[in-house]
Coordinates of C-alpha atoms in Angstrom, one line a residue:
M1388 CA -14.2 26.5 15.5
C1389 CA -11.5 25.3 13.3
L1390 CA -9.6 28.8 13.1
L1391 CA -6.5 26.9 13.1
S1392 CA -7.2 23.9 10.7
P1393 CA -6.2 25.5 7.7
L1394 CA -7.3 23.1 5.0
G1395 CA -8.4 19.5 4.2
G1396 CA -11.5 17.5 4.8
R1397 CA -13.2 16.8 8.1
G1398 CA -11.1 19.6 9.7
Q1399 CA -7.6 18.1 9.2
N1400 CA -4.4 19.8 9.0
V1401 CA -3.2 19.3 5.6
M1402 CA -0.3 22.0 5.9
K1403 CA 1.4 21.4 2.7
K1404 CA -1.5 22.1 0.5
Y1405 CA -2.6 24.9 2.6
I1406 CA 0.7 26.9 2.3
S1407 CA 1.0 25.7 -1.6
K1408 CA -2.4 27.5 -2.0
K1409 CA -1.6 30.4 0.0
L1410 CA 1.6 31.0 -2.2
D1411 CA -0.3 30.5 -5.3
K1412 CA -3.2 32.9 -4.3
V1413 CA -0.6 35.7 -3.4
I1414 CA 1.5 34.9 -6.7
K1415 CA -1.8 35.2 -8.7
Q1416 CA -2.6 38.7 -6.7
S1417 CA 0.9 40.0 -7.3
Y1418 CA 2.0 38.8 -10.4
G1419 CA -1.1 37.7 -12.2
L1420 CA 0.1 34.2 -12.9
D1421 CA -1.5 30.7 -12.4
F1422 CA 1.1 28.9 -10.3
K1423 CA 1.6 25.6 -8.6
S1424 CA 3.9 25.9 -5.8
E1425 CA 5.8 23.3 -4.3
V1426 CA 6.0 22.6 -0.6
N1427 CA 8.6 20.3 1.0
Y1428 CA 10.1 19.6 4.6
P1429 CA 13.5 21.4 4.7
R1430 CA 16.8 19.4 5.1
D1431 CA 17.7 21.4 8.1
N1432 CA 15.1 22.1 10.6
G1433 CA 16.7 25.1 11.8
Y1434 CA 15.4 26.9 8.7
G1435 CA 11.8 26.2 9.8
D1436 CA 9.0 23.3 9.5
Y1437 CA 8.2 23.8 5.7
S1438 CA 9.9 25.3 2.8
S1439 CA 9.1 26.3 -0.7
N1440 CA 11.3 27.1 -3.9
A1441 CA 8.3 29.1 -5.5
A1442 CA 10.3 32.5 -5.7
M1443 CA 13.0 30.8 -7.4
A1444 CA 11.0 29.0 -9.6
L1445 CA 9.2 32.2 -10.6
S1446 CA 12.1 34.5 -11.0
K1447 CA 12.6 33.2 -14.6
Q1448 CA 9.1 34.0 -15.6
V1449 CA 8.7 37.4 -13.9
K1450 CA 12.6 38.3 -14.6
K1451 CA 13.1 39.8 -10.9
N1452 CA 15.6 38.5 -8.5
P1453 CA 14.3 35.4 -6.1
Q1454 CA 15.2 37.2 -2.8
E1455 CA 13.1 40.2 -4.0
I1456 CA 10.1 38.1 -5.1
A1457 CA 10.3 36.0 -2.0
K1458 CA 10.3 39.3 0.4
K1459 CA 7.1 40.5 -1.5
I1460 CA 5.4 37.0 -1.1
I1461 CA 6.1 37.2 2.6
D1462 CA 5.0 40.4 3.2
E1463 CA 1.5 39.7 1.6
M1464 CA 1.3 36.5 3.3
K1465 CA 1.8 38.1 6.7
Q1466 CA -1.3 40.3 6.1
D1467 CA -3.4 37.4 6.5
K1468 CA -4.2 36.8 10.4
K1469 CA -5.0 33.1 9.9
V1470 CA -1.2 32.7 8.4
S1471 CA 0.2 35.0 11.3
D1472 CA -1.6 32.7 13.8
I1473 CA -0.3 29.3 12.4
F1474 CA 3.4 30.6 11.7
S1475 CA 5.5 32.0 14.4
E1476 CA 8.0 32.9 11.4
I1477 CA 7.9 33.2 7.7
T1478 CA 11.4 33.9 6.5
Q1479 CA 13.5 33.7 3.2
I1480 CA 16.9 32.3 2.9
N1481 CA 18.5 32.4 -0.5
G1482 CA 15.2 32.5 -2.2
F1483 CA 13.6 29.9 -0.2
I1484 CA 10.5 30.9 1.6
N1485 CA 10.5 29.2 5.2
F1486 CA 7.5 28.4 7.4
K1487 CA 8.1 27.8 11.2
L1488 CA 4.8 26.6 13.0
S1489 CA 3.6 28.6 16.1
E1490 CA 3.3 27.1 19.7
K1491 CA -0.5 28.3 19.4
F1492 CA -1.0 26.0 16.3
L1493 CA 0.8 23.0 17.8
H1494 CA -1.7 23.3 21.2
K1495 CA -4.6 23.3 18.7
E1496 CA -3.1 20.5 17.0
L1497 CA -2.5 18.4 20.0
N1498 CA -6.1 19.2 21.3
K1499 CA -7.5 17.8 18.1
I1500 CA -5.6 14.7 17.9
L1501 CA -6.6 13.9 21.7
K1502 CA -10.4 14.8 20.6
Q1503 CA -10.4 12.9 17.2
K1504 CA -8.5 10.0 18.3
S1505 CA -7.7 7.2 15.6
N1506 CA -9.9 9.5 13.1
Y1507 CA -6.9 11.9 13.2
G1508 CA -5.4 12.0 9.8
E1509 CA -8.9 11.4 7.8
S1510 CA -10.0 13.3 5.0
D1511 CA -12.4 13.5 2.3
I1512 CA -10.0 14.0 -0.5
G1513 CA -11.1 10.7 -2.1
K1514 CA -14.7 11.9 -2.2
H1515 CA -16.0 8.0 -1.9
Q1516 CA -14.3 7.5 -5.1
K1517 CA -14.3 3.6 -6.0
I1518 CA -11.0 2.4 -6.5
Q1519 CA -9.9 -1.4 -7.1
L1520 CA -6.5 -2.8 -6.1
E1521 CA -6.1 -6.0 -7.7
F1522 CA -2.9 -7.6 -6.3
V1523 CA -0.8 -10.6 -5.8
S1524 CA -3.2 -12.8 -8.1
A1525 CA -0.5 -15.4 -8.2
N1526 CA -1.7 -18.5 -10.2
P1527 CA -3.0 -21.2 -8.0
T1528 CA -0.5 -23.9 -9.1
G1529 CA 2.2 -23.4 -6.3
P1530 CA 2.9 -21.5 -2.9
L1531 CA 3.2 -17.8 -2.7
T1532 CA 6.9 -16.6 -3.3
I1533 CA 8.7 -13.7 -1.7
A1534 CA 8.1 -11.6 -4.7
N1535 CA 4.5 -12.1 -4.2
G1536 CA 4.6 -10.9 -0.7
R1537 CA 6.0 -7.7 -1.6
G1538 CA 3.3 -6.6 -3.9
G1539 CA 0.6 -8.3 -1.2
F1540 CA 1.8 -5.7 1.7
F1541 CA 2.0 -2.9 -0.7
G1542 CA -1.5 -3.3 -2.1
D1543 CA -3.0 -4.1 1.5
V1544 CA -1.5 -1.0 3.0
L1545 CA -2.3 1.4 0.2
A1546 CA -6.1 0.4 0.4
N1547 CA -5.9 1.1 4.4
V1548 CA -4.4 4.5 3.6
L1549 CA -6.9 5.1 0.7
R1550 CA -9.8 4.4 3.0
K1551 CA -8.7 6.9 5.4
A1552 CA -8.0 9.4 2.8
G1553 CA -11.8 9.0 1.8
Y1554 CA -11.7 6.7 -1.1
D1555 CA -14.0 3.3 -1.2
A1556 CA -10.8 1.2 -1.8
Y1557 CA -11.5 -2.5 -2.5
K1558 CA -9.0 -5.3 -2.4
E1559 CA -9.2 -8.2 -5.0
Y1560 CA -7.5 -11.2 -6.0
Y1561 CA -8.0 -12.6 -9.5
V1562 CA -7.9 -16.3 -9.5
N1563 CA -6.7 -17.7 -13.0
D1564 CA -8.8 -21.3 -12.4
V1565 CA -9.1 -21.7 -16.3
G1566 CA -6.8 -23.3 -18.6
N1567 CA -3.9 -25.5 -19.4
Q1568 CA -2.1 -24.5 -15.9
I1569 CA -4.8 -25.9 -14.2
D1570 CA -4.7 -29.1 -16.2
I1571 CA -1.2 -29.6 -15.5
L1572 CA -1.6 -29.1 -11.7
A1573 CA -4.6 -31.8 -11.8
E1574 CA -2.2 -34.2 -13.7
S1575 CA 0.7 -33.5 -11.4
V1576 CA -1.5 -34.7 -8.4
A1577 CA -2.6 -37.7 -10.4
R1578 CA 0.9 -38.9 -10.9
R1579 CA 1.9 -38.4 -7.6
I1580 CA -1.4 -40.3 -6.3
L1581 CA -0.3 -43.1 -8.5
E1582 CA 3.3 -43.0 -7.3
I1583 CA 2.1 -43.2 -3.6
K1584 CA 0.2 -46.1 -4.4
G1585 CA 3.1 -47.9 -5.5
K1586 CA 2.9 -47.5 -9.3
D1587 CA 5.8 -46.9 -11.7
V1588 CA 4.8 -43.4 -13.0
E1589 CA 6.7 -41.0 -15.1
F1590 CA 6.9 -37.5 -14.1
P1591 CA 7.3 -35.3 -16.9
D1592 CA 9.5 -31.9 -16.8
Y1593 CA 6.2 -29.6 -17.4
C1594 CA 4.5 -30.9 -14.2
Y1595 CA 4.9 -29.3 -10.8
K1596 CA 7.3 -30.8 -8.7
G1597 CA 7.1 -29.3 -5.4
E1598 CA 6.4 -31.2 -1.9
Y1599 CA 3.1 -29.5 -2.1
V1600 CA 1.9 -31.7 -4.9
K1601 CA 2.4 -34.7 -2.8
E1602 CA 0.7 -33.1 0.1
I1603 CA -2.3 -32.6 -2.1
A1604 CA -2.0 -36.3 -3.4
R1605 CA -2.0 -37.8 0.0
Q1606 CA -5.0 -35.6 1.0
F1607 CA -6.9 -36.8 -1.9
I1608 CA -6.0 -40.5 -1.3
E1609 CA -7.4 -40.0 2.5
E1610 CA -10.7 -38.0 1.7
I1611 CA -11.6 -39.4 -1.7
K1612 CA -12.1 -43.2 -1.6
T1613 CA -13.1 -44.0 -5.2
E1614 CA -10.7 -46.0 -7.0
Y1615 CA -9.5 -44.6 -10.5
N1616 CA -7.8 -46.7 -13.1
S1617 CA -5.8 -44.1 -15.3
I1618 CA -3.9 -40.9 -14.9
G1619 CA -6.6 -39.0 -16.9
E1620 CA -9.5 -40.3 -14.9
I1621 CA -7.7 -39.3 -11.6
A1622 CA -6.5 -35.9 -12.9
E1623 CA -10.2 -35.1 -14.0
A1624 CA -11.4 -36.0 -10.5
A1625 CA -8.7 -34.3 -8.8
K1626 CA -9.0 -31.1 -10.7
K1627 CA -11.3 -28.8 -8.7
Y1628 CA -10.1 -30.6 -5.4
S1629 CA -6.5 -29.6 -6.2
L1630 CA -7.4 -26.0 -7.3
M1631 CA -9.5 -25.5 -4.2
K1632 CA -6.7 -27.0 -2.0
M1633 CA -4.2 -24.4 -3.7
I1634 CA -6.5 -21.5 -3.0
D1635 CA -7.1 -22.5 0.6
S1636 CA -3.4 -22.6 1.1
I1637 CA -2.8 -19.3 -0.5
K1638 CA -5.5 -17.7 1.4
E1639 CA -4.2 -19.0 4.7
D1640 CA -0.6 -17.7 3.8
L1641 CA -2.1 -14.4 3.1
E1642 CA -4.1 -14.1 6.2
D1643 CA -1.3 -15.2 8.4
A1644 CA 0.7 -12.3 7.0
G1645 CA -2.5 -9.8 7.7
I1646 CA -3.7 -9.6 4.0
V1647 CA -7.6 -10.3 3.8
Y1648 CA -9.6 -9.5 0.5
D1649 CA -12.9 -8.2 -0.2
R1650 CA -13.2 -10.5 -2.9
W1651 CA -11.9 -13.4 -4.8
F1652 CA -12.6 -13.1 -8.4
F1653 CA -12.4 -16.2 -10.3
E1654 CA -11.5 -16.1 -14.2
S1655 CA -14.4 -18.8 -14.7
E1656 CA -16.9 -16.1 -14.0
L1657 CA -16.3 -14.4 -17.0
Y1658 CA -17.3 -17.7 -18.7
N1659 CA -20.6 -18.2 -16.9
K1660 CA -23.9 -18.2 -18.9
A1661 CA -27.3 -17.8 -17.6
W1662 CA -30.9 -18.3 -19.2
Y1663 CA -31.2 -14.6 -19.2
Q1664 CA -27.7 -14.0 -20.5
P1665 CA -26.7 -16.6 -23.3
K1666 CA -23.4 -14.8 -23.9
S1667 CA -20.7 -15.1 -21.2
E1668 CA -18.8 -12.0 -20.4
I1669 CA -15.9 -13.1 -22.5
D1670 CA -17.9 -13.6 -25.4
K1671 CA -19.5 -10.2 -25.2
V1672 CA -16.3 -8.4 -25.2
L1673 CA -14.7 -10.3 -28.2
R1674 CA -17.9 -9.6 -30.1
Y1675 CA -17.6 -6.0 -29.2
L1676 CA -14.0 -5.9 -30.6
D1677 CA -15.1 -7.8 -33.9
K1678 CA -17.8 -5.1 -34.3
E1679 CA -15.1 -2.7 -34.2
N1680 CA -13.1 -4.3 -36.7
L1681 CA -10.3 -5.1 -34.3
L1682 CA -10.1 -8.8 -34.6
E1683 CA -8.5 -10.6 -37.3
E1684 CA -8.3 -14.2 -38.2
K1685 CA -5.0 -15.4 -39.5
E1686 CA -2.9 -18.7 -38.8
G1687 CA -6.2 -20.4 -37.7
A1688 CA -6.5 -18.1 -34.5
V1689 CA -8.3 -15.1 -33.6
W1690 CA -5.9 -11.9 -33.2
F1691 CA -6.5 -8.7 -31.5
Q1692 CA -5.1 -5.7 -33.3
S1693 CA -3.5 -4.4 -30.4
S1694 CA -0.7 -2.8 -32.2
Q1695 CA -3.0 -0.1 -33.4
F1696 CA -3.3 1.2 -29.7
G1697 CA 0.6 1.2 -29.1
D1698 CA 1.4 -2.5 -28.2
E1699 CA 4.5 -3.9 -29.9
K1700 CA 2.4 -6.5 -32.0
D1701 CA -1.1 -8.0 -32.2
R1702 CA -2.2 -10.6 -29.6
V1703 CA -4.0 -13.8 -29.9
V1704 CA -7.4 -14.0 -28.1
V1705 CA -8.7 -17.2 -29.5
K1706 CA -6.4 -20.2 -30.3
E1707 CA -6.5 -22.5 -33.1
T1708 CA -8.3 -25.0 -30.8
G1709 CA -11.1 -22.4 -30.1
E1710 CA -9.7 -22.0 -26.4
K1711 CA -9.8 -18.1 -25.4
T1712 CA -6.5 -17.0 -24.0
Y1713 CA -5.6 -15.4 -20.7
F1714 CA -5.3 -11.9 -22.3
A1715 CA -8.8 -12.5 -23.8
S1716 CA -10.0 -13.0 -20.2
D1717 CA -7.9 -10.1 -19.2
I1718 CA -10.0 -7.8 -21.4
A1719 CA -13.3 -9.2 -20.3
Y1720 CA -12.1 -8.8 -16.4
Y1721 CA -11.3 -5.2 -17.3
K1722 CA -14.6 -4.6 -18.5
N1723 CA -16.2 -6.5 -15.7
R1724 CA -14.4 -4.1 -13.2
V1725 CA -15.6 -0.9 -15.1
A1726 CA -19.3 -2.3 -14.9
R1727 CA -18.8 -2.7 -11.1
G1728 CA -18.1 1.2 -10.8
F1729 CA -14.4 1.4 -10.5
K1730 CA -13.1 4.7 -11.2
K1731 CA -9.8 3.7 -10.9
I1732 CA -7.7 0.4 -10.8
I1733 CA -4.3 -0.1 -8.9
M1734 CA -2.2 -3.3 -9.9
P1735 CA 1.2 -4.0 -8.3
L1736 CA 3.4 -6.1 -10.8
G1737 CA 6.3 -7.8 -10.5
A1738 CA 9.4 -6.7 -13.0
D1739 CA 9.0 -9.7 -14.9
H1740 CA 5.5 -8.7 -16.1
H1741 CA 6.6 -5.2 -17.7
G1742 CA 5.5 -6.3 -21.0
Y1743 CA 2.2 -7.1 -19.9
I1744 CA 1.5 -3.4 -19.6
P1745 CA 1.5 -2.2 -23.2
R1746 CA -1.1 -4.8 -24.1
I1747 CA -3.6 -4.1 -21.5
N1748 CA -3.5 -0.5 -22.2
A1749 CA -4.3 -1.4 -25.8
A1750 CA -7.4 -3.0 -24.8
V1751 CA -8.3 0.0 -22.3
K1752 CA -8.0 2.0 -25.5
A1753 CA -10.1 -0.2 -27.6
L1754 CA -12.8 -0.3 -25.1
K1755 CA -13.0 3.3 -25.0
Y1756 CA -13.7 3.4 -21.2
N1757 CA -12.1 6.4 -19.1
V1758 CA -11.1 4.1 -16.2
K1759 CA -7.2 4.1 -16.0
I1760 CA -5.1 1.2 -14.7
N1761 CA -2.4 2.4 -12.5
F1762 CA 0.5 -0.2 -13.0
V1763 CA 3.2 -0.2 -10.0
I1764 CA 6.3 -2.2 -11.0
F1765 CA 8.2 -4.1 -8.2
Q1766 CA 12.0 -4.9 -8.6
V1767 CA 13.5 -8.4 -7.4
V1768 CA 13.4 -9.3 -3.5
R1769 CA 16.3 -11.3 -1.9
I1770 CA 16.5 -12.9 1.2
L1771 CA 19.8 -12.8 3.2
E1772 CA 20.6 -15.0 5.9
K1773 CA 24.0 -14.9 7.8
G1774 CA 25.2 -12.3 5.0
E1775 CA 24.4 -15.0 2.3
L1776 CA 21.4 -15.3 0.1
K1777 CA 18.9 -17.6 1.5
K1778 CA 18.8 -21.3 -0.2
M1779 CA 15.6 -22.3 -2.1
S1780 CA 13.3 -24.5 -0.5
K1781 CA 13.0 -28.1 -1.7
R1782 CA 9.8 -28.7 -0.4
A1783 CA 8.2 -25.7 -2.3
G1784 CA 10.1 -26.1 -5.6
N1785 CA 12.8 -23.7 -7.0
F1786 CA 12.0 -20.6 -4.9
V1787 CA 11.9 -19.2 -1.3
P1788 CA 8.3 -19.4 -0.2
F1789 CA 6.6 -16.3 1.3
K1790 CA 5.1 -18.5 4.2
E1791 CA 8.6 -19.6 5.1
V1792 CA 9.8 -16.0 5.4
V1793 CA 6.8 -14.7 7.4
N1794 CA 6.8 -17.5 9.8
E1795 CA 10.6 -17.1 10.4
A1796 CA 10.6 -13.5 10.7
G1797 CA 7.1 -12.7 11.9
K1798 CA 4.3 -10.9 10.6
D1799 CA 5.3 -7.6 11.8
A1800 CA 9.0 -7.5 10.9
T1801 CA 8.3 -8.9 7.6
R1802 CA 5.5 -6.5 6.9
F1803 CA 7.8 -3.4 8.1
F1804 CA 11.0 -4.2 6.3
F1805 CA 9.2 -4.9 2.8
L1806 CA 7.2 -1.8 3.2
M1807 CA 10.2 0.2 3.7
Y1808 CA 11.8 0.0 0.1
D1809 CA 10.2 1.8 -2.7
P1810 CA 9.0 -0.6 -5.3
N1811 CA 11.5 0.4 -8.1
T1812 CA 14.3 -0.7 -5.9
H1813 CA 16.1 -4.0 -5.6
M1814 CA 15.3 -5.3 -2.1
D1815 CA 17.8 -7.2 0.2
F1816 CA 15.5 -8.5 3.1
N1817 CA 17.8 -9.3 6.1
L1818 CA 16.6 -12.1 7.9
D1819 CA 19.0 -12.0 11.0
L1820 CA 18.1 -8.4 11.6
A1821 CA 14.4 -8.9 11.1
K1822 CA 14.4 -11.5 14.0
E1823 CA 16.6 -9.4 16.3
K1824 CA 14.8 -8.3 19.3
S1825 CA 17.0 -5.0 19.6
Q1826 CA 16.5 -1.3 18.7
K1827 CA 18.7 -2.1 15.7
N1828 CA 15.7 -3.6 14.2
P1829 CA 13.5 -0.8 12.8
V1830 CA 10.2 -2.3 13.6
Y1831 CA 11.5 -3.4 17.2
Y1832 CA 12.5 0.2 17.5
V1833 CA 9.2 1.8 16.6
Q1834 CA 6.8 -0.8 18.7
Y1835 CA 9.4 -0.3 21.8
A1836 CA 8.6 3.5 21.5
Y1837 CA 4.7 2.8 21.8
A1838 CA 5.2 0.2 24.5
R1839 CA 7.4 2.7 26.6
I1840 CA 4.6 5.3 26.2
S1841 CA 2.1 2.8 27.3
S1842 CA 4.4 2.1 30.5
I1843 CA 4.6 5.7 31.4
L1844 CA 0.9 6.1 30.8
K1845 CA 0.3 2.9 33.2
K1846 CA 2.7 4.2 35.8
A1847 CA 0.7 7.4 35.9
E1848 CA -2.4 5.6 36.5
E1849 CA -0.8 3.8 39.5
K1850 CA -0.1 7.2 40.9
G1851 CA -3.8 8.1 40.6
I1852 CA -3.7 10.3 37.0
N1853 CA -6.2 8.4 34.6
A1854 CA -6.9 9.3 31.1
A1855 CA -9.9 11.5 31.8
Q1856 CA -7.9 13.8 34.1
I1857 CA -5.3 14.2 31.3
L1858 CA -7.9 14.7 28.6
S1859 CA -10.0 17.4 30.9
I1860 CA -7.2 19.8 30.3
N1861 CA -7.5 22.0 27.3
Q1862 CA -4.4 24.0 26.8
S1863 CA -3.8 26.6 24.1
T1864 CA -0.6 28.1 25.6
G1865 CA 2.5 27.4 27.5
F1866 CA 4.5 24.6 28.5
F1867 CA 6.2 23.7 25.4
C1868 CA 9.4 24.5 26.9
A1869 CA 12.0 22.0 25.4
P1870 CA 13.2 21.5 21.5
A1871 CA 12.5 17.9 21.9
E1872 CA 9.0 18.6 23.1
I1873 CA 8.1 21.0 20.2
N1874 CA 9.6 18.8 17.7
L1875 CA 7.7 15.8 18.8
I1876 CA 4.4 17.8 18.4
K1877 CA 5.5 18.9 15.1
Q1878 CA 6.1 15.1 14.1
I1879 CA 2.7 13.9 15.1
A1880 CA 1.2 16.8 13.4
K1881 CA 2.3 15.7 10.0
L1882 CA 0.2 12.4 9.7
P1883 CA -2.6 14.2 7.7
D1884 CA 0.2 15.2 5.1
I1885 CA 1.6 11.7 5.2
V1886 CA -1.8 10.1 4.4
E1887 CA -2.8 12.6 1.5
E1888 CA 0.8 12.2 -0.1
I1889 CA 0.5 8.3 -0.3
S1890 CA -3.1 8.5 -1.4
Q1891 CA -2.1 10.5 -4.4
S1892 CA 1.6 9.2 -5.1
Y1893 CA 1.1 5.6 -3.6
E1894 CA 4.5 5.9 -2.1
V1895 CA 3.5 3.5 0.9
S1896 CA 7.3 3.5 2.0
K1897 CA 6.6 6.9 3.5
L1898 CA 4.8 5.3 6.2
P1899 CA 7.6 3.3 7.9
R1900 CA 9.9 6.2 7.3
Y1901 CA 7.5 8.4 9.1
S1902 CA 6.9 6.0 11.9
L1903 CA 10.9 5.7 12.5
E1904 CA 11.1 9.6 12.5
L1905 CA 8.3 9.6 15.1
A1906 CA 9.8 7.0 17.4
R1907 CA 13.0 8.7 17.1
S1908 CA 11.6 12.0 18.3
F1909 CA 9.8 10.2 20.9
H1910 CA 12.9 8.7 22.4
D1911 CA 14.8 11.8 22.0
F1912 CA 11.8 13.5 24.2
Y1913 CA 12.0 10.7 26.5
E1914 CA 15.7 11.2 27.3
N1915 CA 15.5 15.1 27.5
C1916 CA 12.0 15.6 29.1
R1917 CA 10.8 14.0 32.3
V1918 CA 7.4 13.0 31.9
I1919 CA 6.2 12.4 35.5
S1920 CA 7.5 14.7 38.0
D1921 CA 6.7 16.7 41.2
D1922 CA 5.3 19.5 39.1
N1923 CA 1.4 18.2 38.7
N1924 CA 0.9 20.7 35.8
L1925 CA 3.8 19.9 33.8
T1926 CA 3.3 16.3 34.4
L1927 CA -0.5 16.5 33.0
H1928 CA 0.8 18.4 30.2
R1929 CA 3.5 15.8 29.3
L1930 CA 1.2 12.9 29.6
R1931 CA -1.2 14.9 27.2
V1932 CA 1.7 15.0 24.8
I1933 CA 2.6 11.4 24.9
L1934 CA -0.9 10.4 24.7
G1935 CA -1.1 12.3 21.6
V1936 CA 2.0 10.4 20.3
K1937 CA 0.6 7.1 21.3
I1938 CA -2.7 7.8 19.2
V1939 CA -0.7 8.9 16.2
L1940 CA 1.7 6.1 16.4
A1941 CA -0.9 3.4 16.9
E1942 CA -2.8 4.7 14.0
T1943 CA 0.4 4.7 11.7
L1944 CA 1.1 1.2 12.8
R1945 CA -2.7 0.1 12.0
L1946 CA -2.1 1.6 8.5
M1947 CA 1.1 -0.6 8.0
G1948 CA -0.8 -3.7 9.5
V1949 CA 1.7 -3.8 12.2
S1950 CA 0.9 -4.5 15.7
A1951 CA 1.1 -1.9 18.3
P1952 CA 2.3 -3.8 21.7
E1953 CA 1.4 -2.5 25.0
S1954 CA 4.8 -3.9 26.6
M1955 CA 7.8 -5.6 25.3

């Protein structure tokens, strides 16, 4: 029986949505208006646990005083017994309608958390809609940068949240393994090979100069024993070798940071042909655009008339040489994703790629598919060490390598710090704070809360109180005697709201903020409420509370890809 599970798939408490729908229903009945009420957490907890400005927003339409509207809405809502069971108080202050959760509801929610464990917070809002997240997708011509890492953590965590919300989320890395940049990588390696062998070789400005190029060259010499006479011959022989070495290196760096993809899609796949399919995917999409009279030959090249669909100018899809452009591949890749059944595509991009959006949107419109690409733009990341900008790496080239930061700060700290910032804000990553083993470090503070809970539960077990005993109690009333205790239960009950909100807004920064609020509430509870005492019933009750906190905190950390240490 889910009397007190107001809304949400799989019996979950998605409280904001529940309150919003109840408000909308009363407004429809009372004023005959279709209305979409906003529900938020109040700034001052003294007013309640949830708050809505629906009465104030409605006052202009119905030309009545907000306080009068709020009173009418509250009176109507209180007629619903389920509402009265869930909320101990519904009040209005200056036109704001405030809701306070009842202890009866909090007991029910705690019982649900203990029963559902890591499944708590799941929903079916996604209805198994197939979503592709294509992120990082850095060119395989050099090591990943810290900017790549920012989009990487975002995409990885958003996929976790979307899956928990009932979406079929799919993580993909698009590898640009075609074109001039791969030829330049091969030539760069070839020149270093000759240099290592003692030849006097020029190194043009257009070549890649990082130490990683020399490392690939050394490995090639050790593994490939064939002798070649010219830069061209060596470059041709080293082309695939160099590419795969770079991809392996990128994969390793991402996996060390906890990012694993469902698929690595190679641009060259769009050029593949078969006996039953004489036209490649890129040829077919260009043929379609030509049939739609959207291609134009001029200046020896073929142009897609993207300006007809909102782009600032037309774009070349086939060069004078007959070589297809990266943009032509992008169009074919979009068509490929639609053909694979994705109903939505999410792409995090660096701020320097902002101009890429109009041309892709133009292609989407031209192909007439009803599958939108959701772009998320990330601002600049800077690394601060001892209060100053971290120096660029000479080994990698003129940038701070992602791998170097992860290795120095640790996976958990790097993920947590990067996730704390909204994509549209510039980020200063404090390397010294990230490495600090104290409660000044936010990830340490959160993990310490988890470790402290584990320590208390271990102590209880040493006293003969095991998890089975704790879970055997199914309380519905009593024992919530301290404000810190009540606040803690309210915090863990927010997880379903957090998951659903992020699945719709993509604001993954809400997860680290929520984990900090939850850790803060637990530490406050720990300071004010003794868990293990001479009162056996109170002890069991409070052990139930912290076990519920442990479950929710562990799941929150899992969604962020951050470890949950049993001890620290």
